[in-house]
Structure formats: C-alpha cells, structure tokens
Amino acid sequence: MQFSVRGKLTTDEPMSRHCSWRTGGSAERYFEPADRDDLIAYLKQTHDDEVFTWIGLGSNLLVRDGGLTGTVISTSKTLNGYEWINANRLYVECGTPCAKVAKEAAKMSVGGGGFLAGIPGTVGGALAMNAGAFGHEIWMLVESVELLR
C-alpha cells in the first residue's frame, strides 16, 4: 500500500535503532510523523485492521527477534511539544518526556508532578501504563486526553 506522508516512513526498520536495549527484529512499517496533522493523515490512510505499536523514547522497550507486524509509530522526535494554557494547566503532546514535564512544572512552581522526573519514558507511555512513583500516579494530574483515529 502506498502512503502519502510528510514524516519518515520506512519498511523493515530495525527496532534495535529505536530502543534502549538495542535489540530486536524489524518493524513491518515504521513511522515518525512530521506533526499531529501528518499522524492523523497517516491513520486515515490505514485499514481498520491495521496493528499499531506506539513508542516514545524506547525506554525499557524489548522487541522480539521476530519483529513487529503492522506499523510502529514513534512520537518522541516530533510530537514532543507542550504549552502552558494558564498558570496551572499544561497541554502536553504524547511524545514529551516525563522528565521534561516535571522540570516545567517545577519551573512554574506547580506542585504534584515532581515524581515524573523518575519516569524514564514519555507522557503517552506513562498514561498507557498509569506510571507512578512515590505514591503518585500520572492520572491524578490529567484533566483530559485527546484520542486520534
């Protein structure tokens, strides 16, 4: 299938290039969207039965030697922005490192997010796994989430 995208789309991409353990087989397709709109456009071009594996920084990610079917979507290089909505609310994209969010919250003197400094991945992964530390969990900080498809 031919896809029209602005980001990086490859086939048979070695996942060892994208995970901290530097091991694992290849992804059938590997996509780094140029931005949010590029990601949405790609998702609209895929079949309903497409298998997606979402990755951020590749922290603690193990990929089997047999690789991954479907599309691996990597968000950490391009969907890593954030913007303060007001003094207490931060809009964060899924590929933003948790440590970056913790640093921004501290810089703005917003409490409650310091535990994120110890989470080695991105906000998207932290939400998927309800990451937490020191008696706190990420979902305690979340007001809303935007889902794409």
PDB file of C-alpha atoms in Angstrom:
ATOM      1  CA  MET A   1       0.000   0.000   0.000  1.00  0.00           C
ATOM      2  CA  GLN A   2       1.247   3.480  -0.887  1.00  0.00           C
ATOM      3  CA  PHE A   3       1.014   6.186   1.813  1.00  0.00           C
ATOM      4  CA  SER A   4       1.176   9.937   1.400  1.00  0.00           C
ATOM      5  CA  VAL A   5       3.013  11.393   4.427  1.00  0.00           C
ATOM      6  CA  ARG A   6       5.463  14.188   5.217  1.00  0.00           C
ATOM      7  CA  GLY A   7       7.238  12.357   8.033  1.00  0.00           C
ATOM      8  CA  LYS A   8       9.637   9.430   7.919  1.00  0.00           C
ATOM      9  CA  LEU A   9       8.001   6.165   6.793  1.00  0.00           C
ATOM     10  CA  THR A  10      10.183   3.111   6.273  1.00  0.00           C
ATOM     11  CA  THR A  11       9.675  -0.626   5.887  1.00  0.00           C
ATOM     12  CA  ASP A  12      11.625  -3.385   7.603  1.00  0.00           C
ATOM     13  CA  GLU A  13      13.057  -0.857  10.061  1.00  0.00           C
ATOM     14  CA  PRO A  14      15.422  -2.454  12.620  1.00  0.00           C
ATOM     15  CA  MET A  15      13.875  -1.759  16.014  1.00  0.00           C
ATOM     16  CA  SER A  16      17.307  -2.078  17.625  1.00  0.00           C
ATOM     17  CA  ARG A  17      17.820   1.527  16.440  1.00  0.00           C
ATOM     18  CA  HIS A  18      14.853   2.705  18.494  1.00  0.00           C
ATOM     19  CA  CYS A  19      15.042   1.046  21.892  1.00  0.00           C
ATOM     20  CA  SER A  20      17.394   1.495  24.822  1.00  0.00           C
ATOM     21  CA  TRP A  21      18.330  -2.218  24.872  1.00  0.00           C
ATOM     22  CA  ARG A  22      19.455  -2.053  21.194  1.00  0.00           C
ATOM     23  CA  THR A  23      17.951  -5.460  20.401  1.00  0.00           C
ATOM     24  CA  GLY A  24      15.032  -6.855  18.446  1.00  0.00           C
ATOM     25  CA  GLY A  25      13.786  -7.555  14.971  1.00  0.00           C
ATOM     26  CA  SER A  26      12.369  -5.216  12.366  1.00  0.00           C
ATOM     27  CA  ALA A  27       9.099  -3.330  12.183  1.00  0.00           C
ATOM     28  CA  GLU A  28       6.971  -4.054   9.116  1.00  0.00           C
ATOM     29  CA  ARG A  29       6.438  -0.287   8.852  1.00  0.00           C
ATOM     30  CA  TYR A  30       7.987   2.446  10.994  1.00  0.00           C
ATOM     31  CA  PHE A  31       6.518   5.952  11.031  1.00  0.00           C
ATOM     32  CA  GLU A  32       7.771   9.182  12.579  1.00  0.00           C
ATOM     33  CA  PRO A  33       5.070  11.735  11.752  1.00  0.00           C
ATOM     34  CA  ALA A  34       6.119  15.259  10.863  1.00  0.00           C
ATOM     35  CA  ASP A  35       3.454  16.610  13.224  1.00  0.00           C
ATOM     36  CA  ARG A  36      -0.031  15.929  14.579  1.00  0.00           C
ATOM     37  CA  ASP A  37      -1.733  16.568  11.214  1.00  0.00           C
ATOM     38  CA  ASP A  38       0.649  14.181   9.451  1.00  0.00           C
ATOM     39  CA  LEU A  39      -0.155  11.498  12.034  1.00  0.00           C
ATOM     40  CA  ILE A  40      -3.892  11.990  11.519  1.00  0.00           C
ATOM     41  CA  ALA A  41      -3.470  11.804   7.733  1.00  0.00           C
ATOM     42  CA  TYR A  42      -1.492   8.556   8.038  1.00  0.00           C
ATOM     43  CA  LEU A  43      -4.069   6.984  10.351  1.00  0.00           C
ATOM     44  CA  LYS A  44      -6.841   7.835   7.881  1.00  0.00           C
ATOM     45  CA  GLN A  45      -4.940   6.020   5.111  1.00  0.00           C
ATOM     46  CA  THR A  46      -4.614   2.746   7.015  1.00  0.00           C
ATOM     47  CA  HIS A  47      -7.056  -0.165   7.065  1.00  0.00           C
ATOM     48  CA  ASP A  48      -9.329  -0.652  10.068  1.00  0.00           C
ATOM     49  CA  ASP A  49      -7.499  -3.881  10.966  1.00  0.00           C
ATOM     50  CA  GLU A  50      -4.026  -2.292  10.964  1.00  0.00           C
ATOM     51  CA  VAL A  51      -1.951  -3.164  14.034  1.00  0.00           C
ATOM     52  CA  PHE A  52      -0.233  -0.198  15.685  1.00  0.00           C
ATOM     53  CA  THR A  53       2.597  -0.224  18.193  1.00  0.00           C
ATOM     54  CA  TRP A  54       3.234   3.189  19.691  1.00  0.00           C
ATOM     55  CA  ILE A  55       6.655   4.036  21.067  1.00  0.00           C
ATOM     56  CA  GLY A  56       8.200   7.086  22.654  1.00  0.00           C
ATOM     57  CA  LEU A  57      11.807   7.155  23.769  1.00  0.00           C
ATOM     58  CA  GLY A  58      12.175   3.363  23.581  1.00  0.00           C
ATOM     59  CA  SER A  59      12.997   3.261  27.288  1.00  0.00           C
ATOM     60  CA  ASN A  60      12.824  -0.261  28.647  1.00  0.00           C
ATOM     61  CA  LEU A  61      11.359  -1.483  25.358  1.00  0.00           C
ATOM     62  CA  LEU A  62      12.152  -5.041  24.327  1.00  0.00           C
ATOM     63  CA  VAL A  63      11.281  -6.129  20.793  1.00  0.00           C
ATOM     64  CA  ARG A  64      11.251  -9.818  19.946  1.00  0.00           C
ATOM     65  CA  ASP A  65      13.694 -11.094  17.328  1.00  0.00           C
ATOM     66  CA  GLY A  66      10.763 -11.856  15.011  1.00  0.00           C
ATOM     67  CA  GLY A  67       9.974  -8.151  14.804  1.00  0.00           C
ATOM     68  CA  LEU A  68       6.630  -6.385  14.757  1.00  0.00           C
ATOM     69  CA  THR A  69       3.772  -6.581  12.277  1.00  0.00           C
ATOM     70  CA  GLY A  70       1.805  -3.522  11.261  1.00  0.00           C
ATOM     71  CA  THR A  71       3.051  -0.017  11.950  1.00  0.00           C
ATOM     72  CA  VAL A  72       5.295   1.226  14.719  1.00  0.00           C
ATOM     73  CA  ILE A  73       4.539   4.896  15.360  1.00  0.00           C
ATOM     74  CA  SER A  74       7.292   6.830  17.097  1.00  0.00           C
ATOM     75  CA  THR A  75       6.244  10.071  18.762  1.00  0.00           C
ATOM     76  CA  SER A  76       9.276  11.312  20.690  1.00  0.00           C
ATOM     77  CA  LYS A  77      11.038  13.265  17.926  1.00  0.00           C
ATOM     78  CA  THR A  78       8.098  15.277  16.654  1.00  0.00           C
ATOM     79  CA  LEU A  79       5.092  15.049  18.990  1.00  0.00           C
ATOM     80  CA  ASN A  80       7.009  16.307  21.995  1.00  0.00           C
ATOM     81  CA  GLY A  81       5.667  19.800  22.468  1.00  0.00           C
ATOM     82  CA  TYR A  82       3.961  21.432  25.413  1.00  0.00           C
ATOM     83  CA  GLU A  83       2.228  24.728  26.067  1.00  0.00           C
ATOM     84  CA  TRP A  84       1.034  26.404  29.228  1.00  0.00           C
ATOM     85  CA  ILE A  85      -2.723  27.054  28.991  1.00  0.00           C
ATOM     86  CA  ASN A  86      -2.662  29.061  32.213  1.00  0.00           C
ATOM     87  CA  ALA A  87      -0.575  29.119  35.401  1.00  0.00           C
ATOM     88  CA  ASN A  88      -1.808  25.662  36.459  1.00  0.00           C
ATOM     89  CA  ARG A  89      -2.646  23.837  33.218  1.00  0.00           C
ATOM     90  CA  LEU A  90      -0.162  22.389  30.759  1.00  0.00           C
ATOM     91  CA  TYR A  91      -1.046  20.953  27.325  1.00  0.00           C
ATOM     92  CA  VAL A  92       1.405  18.133  26.593  1.00  0.00           C
ATOM     93  CA  GLU A  93       1.870  16.021  23.456  1.00  0.00           C
ATOM     94  CA  CYS A  94       2.274  12.260  23.843  1.00  0.00           C
ATOM     95  CA  GLY A  95       5.968  12.140  22.884  1.00  0.00           C
ATOM     96  CA  THR A  96       7.068  14.613  25.551  1.00  0.00           C
ATOM     97  CA  PRO A  97       9.483  13.085  28.069  1.00  0.00           C
ATOM     98  CA  CYS A  98       8.044  12.834  31.578  1.00  0.00           C
ATOM     99  CA  ALA A  99      11.184  14.429  32.997  1.00  0.00           C
ATOM    100  CA  LYS A 100      10.593  17.494  30.802  1.00  0.00           C
ATOM    101  CA  VAL A 101       7.060  17.841  32.209  1.00  0.00           C
ATOM    102  CA  ALA A 102       8.420  17.577  35.761  1.00  0.00           C
ATOM    103  CA  LYS A 103      11.010  20.259  35.026  1.00  0.00           C
ATOM    104  CA  GLU A 104       8.411  22.605  33.508  1.00  0.00           C
ATOM    105  CA  ALA A 105       6.050  22.118  36.463  1.00  0.00           C
ATOM    106  CA  ALA A 106       8.862  22.911  38.897  1.00  0.00           C
ATOM    107  CA  LYS A 107       9.892  25.973  36.886  1.00  0.00           C
ATOM    108  CA  MET A 108       6.322  27.288  37.089  1.00  0.00           C
ATOM    109  CA  SER A 109       6.024  26.303  40.789  1.00  0.00           C
ATOM    110  CA  VAL A 110       3.182  23.896  40.038  1.00  0.00           C
ATOM    111  CA  GLY A 111       3.271  21.080  42.571  1.00  0.00           C
ATOM    112  CA  GLY A 112       2.363  17.430  42.216  1.00  0.00           C
ATOM    113  CA  GLY A 113       4.359  16.494  39.138  1.00  0.00           C
ATOM    114  CA  GLY A 114       7.802  16.054  40.642  1.00  0.00           C
ATOM    115  CA  PHE A 115       7.518  12.266  40.640  1.00  0.00           C
ATOM    116  CA  LEU A 116       7.529  12.356  36.819  1.00  0.00           C
ATOM    117  CA  ALA A 117      11.248  13.168  36.940  1.00  0.00           C
ATOM    118  CA  GLY A 118      11.841   9.495  37.764  1.00  0.00           C
ATOM    119  CA  ILE A 119       9.735   8.087  34.913  1.00  0.00           C
ATOM    120  CA  PRO A 120      12.093   7.189  32.017  1.00  0.00           C
ATOM    121  CA  GLY A 121       9.593   7.458  29.161  1.00  0.00           C
ATOM    122  CA  THR A 122       7.126   9.810  27.529  1.00  0.00           C
ATOM    123  CA  VAL A 123       3.754  11.092  28.652  1.00  0.00           C
ATOM    124  CA  GLY A 124       1.936   8.831  26.173  1.00  0.00           C
ATOM    125  CA  GLY A 125       3.553   5.718  27.592  1.00  0.00           C
ATOM    126  CA  ALA A 126       3.081   6.936  31.141  1.00  0.00           C
ATOM    127  CA  LEU A 127      -0.644   7.370  30.505  1.00  0.00           C
ATOM    128  CA  ALA A 128      -0.946   3.943  28.888  1.00  0.00           C
ATOM    129  CA  MET A 129       0.731   2.293  31.874  1.00  0.00           C
ATOM    130  CA  ASN A 130      -0.512   4.668  34.602  1.00  0.00           C
ATOM    131  CA  ALA A 131       3.075   5.374  35.552  1.00  0.00           C
ATOM    132  CA  GLY A 132       3.740   6.419  39.075  1.00  0.00           C
ATOM    133  CA  ALA A 133       6.290   6.796  41.817  1.00  0.00           C
ATOM    134  CA  PHE A 134       6.453   7.880  45.440  1.00  0.00           C
ATOM    135  CA  GLY A 135       2.721   7.350  45.998  1.00  0.00           C
ATOM    136  CA  HIS A 136       1.610   9.396  42.979  1.00  0.00           C
ATOM    137  CA  GLU A 137       0.208   8.319  39.597  1.00  0.00           C
ATOM    138  CA  ILE A 138       0.068  10.271  36.354  1.00  0.00           C
ATOM    139  CA  TRP A 139      -3.692  10.018  36.015  1.00  0.00           C
ATOM    140  CA  MET A 140      -4.014  12.085  39.197  1.00  0.00           C
ATOM    141  CA  LEU A 141      -2.706  15.029  37.157  1.00  0.00           C
ATOM    142  CA  VAL A 142      -4.758  14.574  33.969  1.00  0.00           C
ATOM    143  CA  GLU A 143      -7.793  16.690  33.169  1.00  0.00           C
ATOM    144  CA  SER A 144      -8.451  15.397  29.628  1.00  0.00           C
ATOM    145  CA  VAL A 145      -6.918  13.339  26.822  1.00  0.00           C
ATOM    146  CA  GLU A 146      -7.343  13.698  23.063  1.00  0.00           C
ATOM    147  CA  LEU A 147      -7.569  10.427  21.150  1.00  0.00           C
ATOM    148  CA  LEU A 148      -6.894  10.199  17.409  1.00  0.00           C
ATOM    149  CA  ARG A 149      -8.223   7.812  14.749  1.00  0.00           C
TER     150      ARG A 149
END
